[in-house]
Amino acid sequence: MGMPVVHFEIIGTDPQRLRSYYSELFDWQFDVGDATAEAVSAPGTYGFVHPHDGGIPGGVGGGAGYPHRTLFYVGVPDVEAALRQAERLGGTRVSGPHPNRDETLVVGFFTDPEGHLVGLAAAGQPQ
């Protein structure tokens, strides 16, 4: 595999309800805090899931006004360069790059030629 899937998300309008649902369904435990960017989830509503026996990390969040979606993030060296490449190949930039508060992580979003939303994530340059 070239660039790996590094994170998944489930976003909706009631993050607490979603976390309760997935906690009961899959025995997921959440650390609630802030998402990488407010474009991802309302502040203080993002629940991180940390894998214990393999798997990839993920999160459940959102809030009022956030569209329902299930999303995966691909790890890339440079979010801006990957967004430009996605556009060159027929995709559409949705938003980004979005650095987190301490600029240690950057995310961006695009849709592929059939409209599927895909996330990109890269290590940032801490300030």
Coordinates of C-alpha atoms in Angstrom, one line a residue:
M1 CA 0.0 0.0 0.0
G2 CA 1.2 3.5 -0.8
M3 CA -0.1 6.1 1.7
P4 CA -2.0 4.4 4.5
V5 CA -5.4 5.2 6.0
V6 CA -4.5 6.7 9.4
H7 CA -7.8 7.8 11.0
F8 CA -11.5 7.4 10.7
E9 CA -14.4 9.6 11.8
I10 CA -18.1 9.4 12.3
I11 CA -19.6 12.9 12.4
G12 CA -23.2 13.8 13.2
T13 CA -25.4 16.4 14.9
D14 CA -25.5 14.7 18.3
P15 CA -22.0 13.5 19.1
Q16 CA -22.8 12.3 22.7
R17 CA -25.6 10.1 21.3
L18 CA -23.3 8.7 18.6
R19 CA -20.5 8.0 21.2
S20 CA -23.0 6.2 23.5
Y21 CA -24.2 4.1 20.5
Y22 CA -20.8 3.1 19.4
S23 CA -19.6 2.5 22.9
E24 CA -22.5 0.0 23.5
L25 CA -22.1 -1.5 20.0
F26 CA -18.4 -2.0 19.8
D27 CA -17.2 -1.4 23.4
W28 CA -15.3 1.7 22.3
Q29 CA -14.0 4.0 25.0
F30 CA -13.7 7.7 24.2
D31 CA -11.4 10.5 25.3
V32 CA -13.5 13.6 24.7
G33 CA -11.8 16.9 23.7
D34 CA -11.2 19.1 20.7
A35 CA -10.9 17.9 17.1
T36 CA -8.0 19.0 15.0
A37 CA -10.0 21.9 13.6
E38 CA -13.5 23.3 14.1
A39 CA -14.2 22.3 10.4
V40 CA -14.2 18.7 11.8
S41 CA -16.3 19.1 15.0
A42 CA -17.6 21.6 17.5
P43 CA -15.1 22.4 20.3
G44 CA -15.2 20.0 23.2
T45 CA -17.3 17.4 21.5
Y46 CA -14.9 15.1 19.7
G47 CA -14.4 11.7 21.2
F48 CA -11.1 9.9 20.2
V49 CA -11.0 6.1 20.0
H50 CA -7.6 4.5 20.5
P51 CA -7.1 1.0 19.2
H52 CA -5.8 -1.7 21.7
D53 CA -5.5 -4.8 19.5
G54 CA -4.6 -3.5 16.0
G55 CA -6.8 -1.2 14.0
I56 CA -6.5 2.5 13.4
P57 CA -7.4 5.4 15.7
G58 CA -10.7 7.2 15.1
G59 CA -13.1 9.7 16.4
V60 CA -16.8 10.5 16.8
G61 CA -17.9 14.1 16.9
G62 CA -19.8 16.9 15.2
G63 CA -22.5 19.0 16.7
A64 CA -25.4 21.2 15.5
G65 CA -24.8 22.2 11.9
Y66 CA -22.2 19.5 11.1
P67 CA -23.2 17.3 8.2
H68 CA -23.6 13.5 8.8
R69 CA -20.7 11.6 7.4
T70 CA -18.4 8.7 7.8
L71 CA -14.9 9.6 6.7
F72 CA -11.4 8.1 6.4
Y73 CA -8.1 10.1 6.4
V74 CA -5.1 9.2 4.3
G75 CA -1.7 10.1 5.7
V76 CA 0.2 12.3 3.3
P77 CA 3.5 14.2 3.5
D78 CA 1.9 17.6 2.5
V79 CA -1.9 18.3 2.6
E80 CA -1.7 21.3 0.2
A81 CA 0.2 19.3 -2.4
A82 CA -2.2 16.3 -2.0
L83 CA -5.2 18.6 -2.5
R84 CA -3.7 20.1 -5.6
Q85 CA -3.0 16.6 -7.0
A86 CA -6.6 15.5 -6.2
E87 CA -7.9 18.5 -8.1
R88 CA -5.5 17.8 -11.0
L89 CA -6.9 14.3 -11.2
G90 CA -10.5 15.4 -11.4
G91 CA -11.4 15.8 -7.7
T92 CA -12.7 18.9 -5.9
R93 CA -11.1 20.6 -2.9
V94 CA -13.7 21.0 -0.1
S95 CA -11.5 22.7 2.4
G96 CA -8.1 23.0 3.9
P97 CA -5.4 22.8 4.8
H98 CA -6.5 23.3 8.4
P99 CA -3.7 23.2 11.1
N100 CA -4.6 22.3 14.7
R101 CA -4.0 24.9 17.4
D102 CA -0.3 24.0 18.0
E103 CA 0.2 23.3 14.3
T104 CA 1.4 19.7 14.9
L105 CA -1.2 18.2 12.6
V106 CA -2.8 19.5 9.4
V107 CA -6.0 18.2 7.7
G108 CA -7.8 18.8 4.5
F109 CA -10.8 17.5 2.6
F110 CA -11.6 16.7 -1.1
T111 CA -14.3 14.8 -3.0
D112 CA -13.3 12.3 -5.6
P113 CA -14.7 12.4 -9.2
E114 CA -17.8 10.6 -8.0
G115 CA -18.4 12.9 -5.0
H116 CA -17.0 10.7 -2.1
L117 CA -15.5 12.8 0.7
V118 CA -11.9 11.9 1.6
G119 CA -9.7 13.4 4.4
L120 CA -6.0 14.0 4.3
A121 CA -3.7 14.3 7.3
A122 CA -0.1 15.4 7.7
A123 CA 2.3 16.2 10.5
G124 CA 2.7 19.9 10.9
Q125 CA 5.5 22.1 12.0
P126 CA 5.0 22.8 15.7
Q127 CA 5.3 26.5 16.8

